[in-house]
PDB file of C-alpha atoms in Angstrom:
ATOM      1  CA  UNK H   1      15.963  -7.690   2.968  1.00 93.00           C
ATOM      2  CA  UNK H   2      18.560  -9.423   0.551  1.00 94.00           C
ATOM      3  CA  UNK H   3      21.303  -6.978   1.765  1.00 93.00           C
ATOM      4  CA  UNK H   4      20.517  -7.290   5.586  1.00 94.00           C
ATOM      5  CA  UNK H   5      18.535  -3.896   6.054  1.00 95.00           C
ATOM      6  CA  UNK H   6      15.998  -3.625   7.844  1.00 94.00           C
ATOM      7  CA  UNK H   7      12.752  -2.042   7.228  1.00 95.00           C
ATOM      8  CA  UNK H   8       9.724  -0.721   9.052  1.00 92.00           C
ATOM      9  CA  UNK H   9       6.892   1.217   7.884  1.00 90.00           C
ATOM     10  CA  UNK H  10       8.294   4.512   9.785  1.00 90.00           C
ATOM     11  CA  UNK H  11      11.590   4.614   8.384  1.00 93.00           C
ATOM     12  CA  UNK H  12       8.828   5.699   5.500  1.00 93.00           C
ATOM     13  CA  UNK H  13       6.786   8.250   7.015  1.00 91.00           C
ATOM     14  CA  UNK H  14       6.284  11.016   4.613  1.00 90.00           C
ATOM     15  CA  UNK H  15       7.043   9.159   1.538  1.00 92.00           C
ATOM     16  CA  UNK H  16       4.474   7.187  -1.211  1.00 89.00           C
ATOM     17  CA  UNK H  17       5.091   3.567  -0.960  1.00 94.00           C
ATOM     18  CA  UNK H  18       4.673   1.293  -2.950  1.00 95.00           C
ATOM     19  CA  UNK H  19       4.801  -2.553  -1.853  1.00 96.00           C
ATOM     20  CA  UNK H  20       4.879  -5.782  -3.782  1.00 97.00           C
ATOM     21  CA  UNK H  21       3.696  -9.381  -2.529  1.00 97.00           C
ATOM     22  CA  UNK H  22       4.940 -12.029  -4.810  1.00 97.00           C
ATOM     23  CA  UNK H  23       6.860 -15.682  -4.881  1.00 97.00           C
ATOM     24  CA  UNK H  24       9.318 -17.381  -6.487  1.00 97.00           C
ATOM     25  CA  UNK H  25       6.926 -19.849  -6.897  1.00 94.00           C
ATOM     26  CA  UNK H  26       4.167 -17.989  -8.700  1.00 94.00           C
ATOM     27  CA  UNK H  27       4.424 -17.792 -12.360  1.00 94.00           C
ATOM     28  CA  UNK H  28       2.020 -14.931 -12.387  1.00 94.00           C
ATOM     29  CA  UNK H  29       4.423 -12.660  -9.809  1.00 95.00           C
ATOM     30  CA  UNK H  30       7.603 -13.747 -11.174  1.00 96.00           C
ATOM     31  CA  UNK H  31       6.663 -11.918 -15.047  1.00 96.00           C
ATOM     32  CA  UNK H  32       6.001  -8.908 -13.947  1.00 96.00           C
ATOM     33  CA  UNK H  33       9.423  -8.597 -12.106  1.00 97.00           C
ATOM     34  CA  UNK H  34      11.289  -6.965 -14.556  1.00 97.00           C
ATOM     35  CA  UNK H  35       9.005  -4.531 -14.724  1.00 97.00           C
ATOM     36  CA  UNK H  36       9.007  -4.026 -11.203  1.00 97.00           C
ATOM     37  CA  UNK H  37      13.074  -3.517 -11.677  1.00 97.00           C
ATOM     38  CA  UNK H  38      12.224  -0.903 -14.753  1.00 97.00           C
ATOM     39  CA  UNK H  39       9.911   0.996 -12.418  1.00 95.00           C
ATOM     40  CA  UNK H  40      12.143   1.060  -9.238  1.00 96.00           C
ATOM     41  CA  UNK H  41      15.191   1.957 -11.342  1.00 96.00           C
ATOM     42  CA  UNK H  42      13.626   4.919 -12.528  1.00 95.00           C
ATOM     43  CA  UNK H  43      12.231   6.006  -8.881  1.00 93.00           C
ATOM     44  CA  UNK H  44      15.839   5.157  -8.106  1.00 93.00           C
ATOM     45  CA  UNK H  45      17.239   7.783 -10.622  1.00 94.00           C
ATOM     46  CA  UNK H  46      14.148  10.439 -10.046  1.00 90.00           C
ATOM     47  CA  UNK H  47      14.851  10.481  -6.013  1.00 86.00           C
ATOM     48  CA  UNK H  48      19.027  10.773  -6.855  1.00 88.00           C
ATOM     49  CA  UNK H  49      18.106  13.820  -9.332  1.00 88.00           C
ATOM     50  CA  UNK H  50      16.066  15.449  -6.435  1.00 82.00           C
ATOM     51  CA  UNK H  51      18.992  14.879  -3.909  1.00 81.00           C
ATOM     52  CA  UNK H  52      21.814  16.432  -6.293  1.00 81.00           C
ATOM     53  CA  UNK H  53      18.785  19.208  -7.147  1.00 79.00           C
ATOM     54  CA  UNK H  54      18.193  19.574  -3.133  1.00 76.00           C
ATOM     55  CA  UNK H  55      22.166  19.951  -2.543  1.00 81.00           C
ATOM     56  CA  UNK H  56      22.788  22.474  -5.264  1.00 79.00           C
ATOM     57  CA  UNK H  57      20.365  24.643  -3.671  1.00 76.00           C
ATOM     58  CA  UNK H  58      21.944  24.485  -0.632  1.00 77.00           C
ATOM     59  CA  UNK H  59      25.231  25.218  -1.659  1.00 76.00           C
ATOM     60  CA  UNK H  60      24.068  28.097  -3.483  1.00 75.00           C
ATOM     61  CA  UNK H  61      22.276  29.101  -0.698  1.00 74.00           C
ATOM     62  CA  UNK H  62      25.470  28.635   1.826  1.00 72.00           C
ATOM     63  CA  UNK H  63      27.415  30.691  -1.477  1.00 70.00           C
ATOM     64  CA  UNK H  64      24.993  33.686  -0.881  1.00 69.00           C
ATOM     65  CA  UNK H  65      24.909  34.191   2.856  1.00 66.00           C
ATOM     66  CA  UNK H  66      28.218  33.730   2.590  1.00 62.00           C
ATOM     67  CA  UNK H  67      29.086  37.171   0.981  1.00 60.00           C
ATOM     68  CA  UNK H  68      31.542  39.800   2.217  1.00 54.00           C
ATOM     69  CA  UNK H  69      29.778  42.499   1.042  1.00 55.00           C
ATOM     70  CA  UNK H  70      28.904  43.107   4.675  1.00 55.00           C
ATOM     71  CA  UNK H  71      25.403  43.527   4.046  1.00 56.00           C
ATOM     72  CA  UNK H  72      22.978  40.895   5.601  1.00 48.00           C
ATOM     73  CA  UNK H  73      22.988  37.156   4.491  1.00 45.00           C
ATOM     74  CA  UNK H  74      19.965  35.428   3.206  1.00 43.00           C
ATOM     75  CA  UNK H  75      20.500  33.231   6.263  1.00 43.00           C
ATOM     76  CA  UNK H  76      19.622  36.033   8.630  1.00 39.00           C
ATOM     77  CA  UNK H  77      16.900  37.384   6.587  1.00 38.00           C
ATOM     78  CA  UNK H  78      13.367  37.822   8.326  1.00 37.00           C
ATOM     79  CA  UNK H  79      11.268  34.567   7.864  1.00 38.00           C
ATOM     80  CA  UNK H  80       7.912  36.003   5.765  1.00 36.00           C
ATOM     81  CA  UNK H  81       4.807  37.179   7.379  1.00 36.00           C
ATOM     82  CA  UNK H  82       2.078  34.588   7.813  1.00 36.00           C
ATOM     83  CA  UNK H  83      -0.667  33.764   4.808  1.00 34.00           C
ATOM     84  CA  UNK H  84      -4.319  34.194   5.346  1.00 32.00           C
ATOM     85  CA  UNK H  85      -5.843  32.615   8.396  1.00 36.00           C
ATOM     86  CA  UNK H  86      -6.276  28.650   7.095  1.00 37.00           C
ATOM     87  CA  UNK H  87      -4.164  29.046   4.551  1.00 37.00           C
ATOM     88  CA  UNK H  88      -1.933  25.643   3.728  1.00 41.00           C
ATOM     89  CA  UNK H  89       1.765  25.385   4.296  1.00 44.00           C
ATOM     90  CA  UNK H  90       1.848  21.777   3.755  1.00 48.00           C
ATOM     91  CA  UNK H  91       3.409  20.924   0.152  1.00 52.00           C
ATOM     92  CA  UNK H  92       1.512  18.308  -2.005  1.00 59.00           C
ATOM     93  CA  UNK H  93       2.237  15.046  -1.595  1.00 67.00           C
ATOM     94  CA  UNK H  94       2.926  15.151  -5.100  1.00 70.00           C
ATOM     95  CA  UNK H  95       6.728  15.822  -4.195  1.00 77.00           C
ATOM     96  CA  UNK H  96       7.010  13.348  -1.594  1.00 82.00           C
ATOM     97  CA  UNK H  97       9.713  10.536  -1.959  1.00 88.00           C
ATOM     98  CA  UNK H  98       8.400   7.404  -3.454  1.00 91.00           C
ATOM     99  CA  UNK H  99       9.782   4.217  -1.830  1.00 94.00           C
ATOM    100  CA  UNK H 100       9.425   0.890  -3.273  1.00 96.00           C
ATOM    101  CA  UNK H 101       9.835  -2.384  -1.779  1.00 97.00           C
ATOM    102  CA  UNK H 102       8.488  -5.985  -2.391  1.00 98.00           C
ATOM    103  CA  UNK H 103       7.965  -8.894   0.348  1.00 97.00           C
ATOM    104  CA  UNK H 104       8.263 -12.485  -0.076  1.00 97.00           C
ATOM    105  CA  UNK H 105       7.529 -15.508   2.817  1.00 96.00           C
ATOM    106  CA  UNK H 106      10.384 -18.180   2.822  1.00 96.00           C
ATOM    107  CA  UNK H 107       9.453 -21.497   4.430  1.00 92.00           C
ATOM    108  CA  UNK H 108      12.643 -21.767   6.615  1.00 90.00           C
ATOM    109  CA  UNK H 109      10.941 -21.050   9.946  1.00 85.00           C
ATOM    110  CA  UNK H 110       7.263 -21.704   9.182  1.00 82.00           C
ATOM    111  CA  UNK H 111       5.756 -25.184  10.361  1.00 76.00           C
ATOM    112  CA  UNK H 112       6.302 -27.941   7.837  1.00 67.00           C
ATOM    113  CA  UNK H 113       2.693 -28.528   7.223  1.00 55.00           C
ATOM    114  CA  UNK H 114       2.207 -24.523   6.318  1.00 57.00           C
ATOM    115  CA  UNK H 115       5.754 -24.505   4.098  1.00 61.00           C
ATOM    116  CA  UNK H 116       4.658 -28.110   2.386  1.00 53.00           C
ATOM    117  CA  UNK H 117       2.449 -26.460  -0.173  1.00 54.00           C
ATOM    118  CA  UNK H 118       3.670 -23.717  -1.764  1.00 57.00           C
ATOM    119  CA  UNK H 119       1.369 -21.022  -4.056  1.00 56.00           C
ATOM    120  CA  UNK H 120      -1.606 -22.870  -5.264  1.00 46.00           C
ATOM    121  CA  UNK H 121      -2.661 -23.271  -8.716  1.00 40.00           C
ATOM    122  CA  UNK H 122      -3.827 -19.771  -9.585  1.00 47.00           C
ATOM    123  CA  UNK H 123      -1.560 -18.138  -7.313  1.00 49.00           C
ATOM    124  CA  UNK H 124      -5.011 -17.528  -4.795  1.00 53.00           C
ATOM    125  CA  UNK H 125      -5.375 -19.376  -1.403  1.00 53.00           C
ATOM    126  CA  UNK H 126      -8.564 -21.152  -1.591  1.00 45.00           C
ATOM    127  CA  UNK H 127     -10.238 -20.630   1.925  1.00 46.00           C
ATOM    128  CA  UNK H 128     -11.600 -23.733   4.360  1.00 47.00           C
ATOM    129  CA  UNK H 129     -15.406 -24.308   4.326  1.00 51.00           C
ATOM    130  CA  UNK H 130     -17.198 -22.896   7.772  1.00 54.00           C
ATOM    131  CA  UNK H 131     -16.984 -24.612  10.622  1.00 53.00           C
ATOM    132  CA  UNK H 132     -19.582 -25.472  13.226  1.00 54.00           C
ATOM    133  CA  UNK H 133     -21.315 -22.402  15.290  1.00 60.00           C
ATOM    134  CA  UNK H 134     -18.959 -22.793  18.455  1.00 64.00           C
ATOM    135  CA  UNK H 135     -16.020 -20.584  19.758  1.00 65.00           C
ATOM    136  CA  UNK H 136     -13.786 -23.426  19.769  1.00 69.00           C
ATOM    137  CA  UNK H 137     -14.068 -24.864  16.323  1.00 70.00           C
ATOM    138  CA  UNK H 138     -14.390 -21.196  15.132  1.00 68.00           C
ATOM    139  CA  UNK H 139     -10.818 -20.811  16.954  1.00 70.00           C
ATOM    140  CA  UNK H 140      -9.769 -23.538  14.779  1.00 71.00           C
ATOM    141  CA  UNK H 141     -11.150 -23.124  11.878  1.00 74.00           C
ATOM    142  CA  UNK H 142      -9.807 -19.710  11.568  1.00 77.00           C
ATOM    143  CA  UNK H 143      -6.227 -21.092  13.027  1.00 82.00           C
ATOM    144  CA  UNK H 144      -6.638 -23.599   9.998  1.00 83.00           C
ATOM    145  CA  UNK H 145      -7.531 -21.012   7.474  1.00 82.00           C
ATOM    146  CA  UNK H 146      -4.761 -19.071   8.269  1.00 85.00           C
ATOM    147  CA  UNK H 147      -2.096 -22.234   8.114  1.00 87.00           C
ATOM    148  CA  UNK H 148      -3.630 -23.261   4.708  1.00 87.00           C
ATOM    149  CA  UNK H 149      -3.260 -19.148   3.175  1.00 88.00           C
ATOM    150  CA  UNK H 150       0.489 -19.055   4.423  1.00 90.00           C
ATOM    151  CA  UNK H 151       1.018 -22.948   2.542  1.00 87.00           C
ATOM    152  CA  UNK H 152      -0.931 -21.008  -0.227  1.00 90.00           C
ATOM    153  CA  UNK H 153       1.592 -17.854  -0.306  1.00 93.00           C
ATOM    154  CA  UNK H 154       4.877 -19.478   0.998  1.00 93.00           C
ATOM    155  CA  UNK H 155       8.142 -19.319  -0.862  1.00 93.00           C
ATOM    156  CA  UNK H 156      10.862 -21.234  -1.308  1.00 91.00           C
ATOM    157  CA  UNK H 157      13.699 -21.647   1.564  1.00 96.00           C
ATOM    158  CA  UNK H 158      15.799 -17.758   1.906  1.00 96.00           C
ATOM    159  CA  UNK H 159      18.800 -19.670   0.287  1.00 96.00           C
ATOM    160  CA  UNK H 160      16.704 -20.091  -2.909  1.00 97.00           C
ATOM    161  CA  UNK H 161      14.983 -17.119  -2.819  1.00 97.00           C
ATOM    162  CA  UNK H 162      18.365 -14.957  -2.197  1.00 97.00           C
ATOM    163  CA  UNK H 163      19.770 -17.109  -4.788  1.00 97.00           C
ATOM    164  CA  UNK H 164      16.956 -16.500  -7.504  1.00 97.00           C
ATOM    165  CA  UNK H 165      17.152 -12.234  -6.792  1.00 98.00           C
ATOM    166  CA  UNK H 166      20.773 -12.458  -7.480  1.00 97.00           C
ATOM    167  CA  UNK H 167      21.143 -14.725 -10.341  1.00 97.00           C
ATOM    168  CA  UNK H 168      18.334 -13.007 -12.269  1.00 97.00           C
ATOM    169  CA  UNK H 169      19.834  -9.135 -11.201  1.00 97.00           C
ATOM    170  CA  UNK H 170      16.751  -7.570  -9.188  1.00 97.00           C
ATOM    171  CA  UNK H 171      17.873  -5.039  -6.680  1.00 97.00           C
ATOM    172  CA  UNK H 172      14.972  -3.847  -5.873  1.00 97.00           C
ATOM    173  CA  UNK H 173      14.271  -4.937  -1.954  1.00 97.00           C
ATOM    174  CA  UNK H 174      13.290  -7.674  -0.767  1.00 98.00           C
ATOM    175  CA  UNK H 175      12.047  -7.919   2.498  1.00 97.00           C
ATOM    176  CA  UNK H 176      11.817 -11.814   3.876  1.00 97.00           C
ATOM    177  CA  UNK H 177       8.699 -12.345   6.050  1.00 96.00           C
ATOM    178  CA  UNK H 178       9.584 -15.072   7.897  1.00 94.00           C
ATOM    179  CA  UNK H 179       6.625 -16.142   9.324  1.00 92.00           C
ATOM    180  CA  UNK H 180       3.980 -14.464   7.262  1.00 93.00           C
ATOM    181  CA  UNK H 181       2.652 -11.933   9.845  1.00 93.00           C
ATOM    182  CA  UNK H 182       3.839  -8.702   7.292  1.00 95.00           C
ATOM    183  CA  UNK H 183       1.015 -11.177   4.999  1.00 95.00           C
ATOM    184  CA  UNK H 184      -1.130 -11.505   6.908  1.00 93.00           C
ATOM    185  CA  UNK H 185      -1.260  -8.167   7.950  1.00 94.00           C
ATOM    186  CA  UNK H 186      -2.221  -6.982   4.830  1.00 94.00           C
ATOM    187  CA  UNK H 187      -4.365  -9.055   4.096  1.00 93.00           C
ATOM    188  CA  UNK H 188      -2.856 -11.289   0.937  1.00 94.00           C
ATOM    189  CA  UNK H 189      -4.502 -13.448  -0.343  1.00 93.00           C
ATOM    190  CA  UNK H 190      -3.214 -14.005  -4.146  1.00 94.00           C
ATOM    191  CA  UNK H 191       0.284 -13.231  -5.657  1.00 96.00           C
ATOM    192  CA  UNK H 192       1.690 -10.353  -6.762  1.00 96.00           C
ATOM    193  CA  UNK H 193      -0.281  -8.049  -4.777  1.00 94.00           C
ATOM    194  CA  UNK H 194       0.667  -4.826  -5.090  1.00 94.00           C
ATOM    195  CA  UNK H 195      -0.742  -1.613  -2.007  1.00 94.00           C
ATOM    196  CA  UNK H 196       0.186   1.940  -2.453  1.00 92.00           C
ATOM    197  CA  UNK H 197       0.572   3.684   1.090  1.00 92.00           C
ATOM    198  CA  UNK H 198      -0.256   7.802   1.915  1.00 88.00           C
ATOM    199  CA  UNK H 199       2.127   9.515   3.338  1.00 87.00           C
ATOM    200  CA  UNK H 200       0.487   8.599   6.570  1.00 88.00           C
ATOM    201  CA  UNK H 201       1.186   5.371   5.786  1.00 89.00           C
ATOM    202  CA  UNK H 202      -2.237   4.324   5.124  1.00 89.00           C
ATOM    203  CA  UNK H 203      -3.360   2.141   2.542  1.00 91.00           C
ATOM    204  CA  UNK H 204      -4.342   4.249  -0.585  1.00 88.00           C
ATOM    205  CA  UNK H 205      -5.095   1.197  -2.928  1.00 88.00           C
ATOM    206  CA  UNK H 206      -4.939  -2.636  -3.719  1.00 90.00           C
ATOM    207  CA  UNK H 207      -4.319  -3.980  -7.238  1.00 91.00           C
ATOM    208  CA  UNK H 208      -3.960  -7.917  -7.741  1.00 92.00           C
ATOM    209  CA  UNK H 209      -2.205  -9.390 -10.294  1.00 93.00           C
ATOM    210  CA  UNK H 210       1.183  -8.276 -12.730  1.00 93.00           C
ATOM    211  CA  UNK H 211       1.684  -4.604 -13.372  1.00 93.00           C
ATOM    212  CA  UNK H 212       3.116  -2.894 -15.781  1.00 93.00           C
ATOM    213  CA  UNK H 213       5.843   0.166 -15.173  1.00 93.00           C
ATOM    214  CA  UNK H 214       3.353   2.540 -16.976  1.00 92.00           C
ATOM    215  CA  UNK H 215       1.128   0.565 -14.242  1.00 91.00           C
ATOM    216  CA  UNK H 216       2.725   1.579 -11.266  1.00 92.00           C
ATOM    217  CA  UNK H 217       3.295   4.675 -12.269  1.00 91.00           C
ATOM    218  CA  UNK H 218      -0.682   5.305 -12.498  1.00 88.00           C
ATOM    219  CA  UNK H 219      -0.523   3.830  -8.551  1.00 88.00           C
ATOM    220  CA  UNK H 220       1.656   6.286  -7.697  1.00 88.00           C
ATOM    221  CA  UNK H 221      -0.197   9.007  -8.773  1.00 85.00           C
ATOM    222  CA  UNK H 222      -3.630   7.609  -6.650  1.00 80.00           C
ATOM    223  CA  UNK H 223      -1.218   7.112  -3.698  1.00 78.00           C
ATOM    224  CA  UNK H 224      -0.828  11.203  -3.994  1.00 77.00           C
ATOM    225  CA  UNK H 225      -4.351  11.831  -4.751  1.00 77.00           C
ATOM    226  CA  UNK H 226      -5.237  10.168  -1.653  1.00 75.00           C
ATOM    227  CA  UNK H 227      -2.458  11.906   0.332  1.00 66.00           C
ATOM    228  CA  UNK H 228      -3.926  14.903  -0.503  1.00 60.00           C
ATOM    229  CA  UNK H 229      -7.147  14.389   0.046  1.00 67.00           C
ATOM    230  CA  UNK H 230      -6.375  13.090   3.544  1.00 64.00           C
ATOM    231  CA  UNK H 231      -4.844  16.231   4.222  1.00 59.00           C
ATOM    232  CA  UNK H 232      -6.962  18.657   2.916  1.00 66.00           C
ATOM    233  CA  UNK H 233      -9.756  16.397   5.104  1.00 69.00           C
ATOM    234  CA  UNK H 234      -7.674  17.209   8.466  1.00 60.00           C
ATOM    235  CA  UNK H 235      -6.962  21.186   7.704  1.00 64.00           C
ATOM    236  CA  UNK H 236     -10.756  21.270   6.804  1.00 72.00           C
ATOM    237  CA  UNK H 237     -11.851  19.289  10.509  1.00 74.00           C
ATOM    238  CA  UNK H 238      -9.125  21.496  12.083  1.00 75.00           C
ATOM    239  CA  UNK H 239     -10.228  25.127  10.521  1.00 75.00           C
ATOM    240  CA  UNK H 240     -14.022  23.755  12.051  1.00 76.00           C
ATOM    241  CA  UNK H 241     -13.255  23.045  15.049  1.00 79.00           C
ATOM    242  CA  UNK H 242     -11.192  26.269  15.142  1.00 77.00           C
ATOM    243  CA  UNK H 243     -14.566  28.101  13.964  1.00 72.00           C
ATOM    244  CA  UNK H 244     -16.104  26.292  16.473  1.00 71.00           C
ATOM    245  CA  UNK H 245     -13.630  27.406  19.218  1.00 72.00           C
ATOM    246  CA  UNK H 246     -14.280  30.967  18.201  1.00 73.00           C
ATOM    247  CA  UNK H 247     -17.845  31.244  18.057  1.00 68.00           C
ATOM    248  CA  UNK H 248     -18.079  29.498  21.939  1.00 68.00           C
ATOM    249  CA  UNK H 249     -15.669  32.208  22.966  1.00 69.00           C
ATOM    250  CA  UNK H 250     -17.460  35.006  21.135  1.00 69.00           C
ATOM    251  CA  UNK H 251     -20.796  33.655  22.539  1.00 68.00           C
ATOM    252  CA  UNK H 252     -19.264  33.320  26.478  1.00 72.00           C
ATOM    253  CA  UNK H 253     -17.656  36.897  25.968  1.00 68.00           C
ATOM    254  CA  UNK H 254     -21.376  38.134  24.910  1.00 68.00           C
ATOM    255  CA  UNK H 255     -23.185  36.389  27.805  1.00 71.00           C
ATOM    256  CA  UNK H 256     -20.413  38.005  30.203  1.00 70.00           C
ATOM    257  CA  UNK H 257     -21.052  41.645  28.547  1.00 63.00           C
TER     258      UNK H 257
END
C-alpha cells in the first residue's frame, strides 16, 4: 500500500472486509472518497475502543488471579461443563473486526497499449464484440478483452497516485495492483466497486458505484448476516452428518445383537 505494507487476504481471516476499487482517474470513485475516509476513521476508532476494552479486561483479570488471599485464582478455576449436544460456541460474526482497504491499478508496469487509456467515459469497460467460433481467436479475443478492461480501469503512474492520497489526506489503504490481477480477480469491471468479504473470506456482496458512510455501514451489516448464515449452514451439515454417524452405528450395533 502507500506506506509499504503488505496485504493478503489471510492476514484477514476472521474479520468483515470491506474493499474498494476506484481511480484517480474516475470522477465517479474519486467523490465518494471522503466518505470512504469518514467510514474507515470511525472503524478505525470502533476497533481501538475494542482493543483498550479487550486490555482492561485482561488486566482486571491478571488483578484478580493475582490475589493473596490464598484462595484459588480465577486463572486456575475449572473451565465450565459443556452446553447441550450441538449447541454453538462460535460468537456472531457480528463482533468480528472490520477491515477496510481500497485497491487502485497504476500503469507503471502494465504494457503501454493497456496503460494508454485510462477509465473510460462512464467509468465501465466496454467489452470487445465476439470473435469467430475457434480456440485460437477465442484465445485472443479473450486476451484482448482483458487488455482493453485493464486500459478501461488503469490509474495513473504510483508517483501520481501516492502523490494524490497524500496531498488530499486519505489514510485509508491503498493497495497498488500493479498489474491488475487483484482486478481481475474480482471481477471489476466499473469504478468504485465496492465487495464485502465473510469472515471466511468469501464474497458476501457487490455494490457499484459511490457509497455513502451510512452506505457502508448497511454493507457491513450484510457482510455479518452472511457470516452467520454460513456458519449456522456448516454446524447444521455437521450436526447431520453427526446424526447420520449415529444412526449407522446404532443400526450395525443392532444387526450385531
Amino acid at each position: 500500500d502507500q506506506n509499504g505494507m503488505t496485504h493478503t487476504l489471510s492476514d484477514y481471516q476472521g474479520d468483515i472486509v470491506v474493499i474498494m476499487f476506484w481511480s484517480t482517474r474516475s470522477q465517479a470513485a474519486t467523490s465518494g472518497l471522503r466518505d470512504f475516509q469518514t467510514f474507515y476513521n470511525e472503524v478505525l476508532r470502533q476497533e481501538q475502543e475494542k482493543l483498550a476494552q479487550q486490555a482492561a479486561s485482561a488486566a482486571s483479570a491478571s488483578a484478580t488471579s493475582a490475589s493473596a488471599d490464598g484462595q484459588p485464582s480465577a486463572a486456575a478455576a475449572p473451565s465450565e461443563a459443556p452446553g447441550p449436544a450441538g449447541a454453538s460456541s462460535t460468537p456472531s460474526a457480528s463482533t468480528a473486526s472490520v477491515a477496510v482497504l481500497s485497491v487502485v491499478l497504476p500503469n507503471d508496469e502494465l504494457p503501454e497499449s493497456d496503460a494508454a487509456a485510462g477509465p473510460a467515459a462512464g467509468s465501465s469497460a466496454a467489452a470487445a464484440p465476439p470473435a469467430a467460433d475457434t480456440a485460437s481467436t477465442a484465445q485472443t479475443t479473450a486476451e484482448q478483452r482483458r487488455s482493453q478492461l485493464i486500459a478501461a480501469l488503469s490509474d495513473t503512474s504510483l508517483e501520481q497516485v501516492e502523490a494524490y492520497i497524500s496531498e488530499n489526506g486519505y489514510t485509508f489503504p491503498v493497495l497498488m495492483d500493479m498489474t491488475g490481477g487483484v482486478f481481475m480477480d474480482y471481477g471489476v469491471t466499473e469504478l468504485p466497486t465496492t465487495y464485502v468479504l465473510t469472515t471466511d473470506g468469501k464474497i458476501a456482496g457487490k455494490v457499484s458505484g459511490v457509497l455513502t458512510a451510512n452506505q457502508l455501514r448497511h454493507i457491513v451489516q450484510e457482510g455479518v448476516t452472511v457470516s452467520d448464515q454460513i456458519v449456522a449452514e456448516e454446524q447444521r451439515a455437521a450436526a447431520a452428518a453427526s446424526s447420520a454417524s449415529t444412526a449407522a452405528a446404532s443400526a450395525n450395533a443392532a444387526q450385531q445383537a
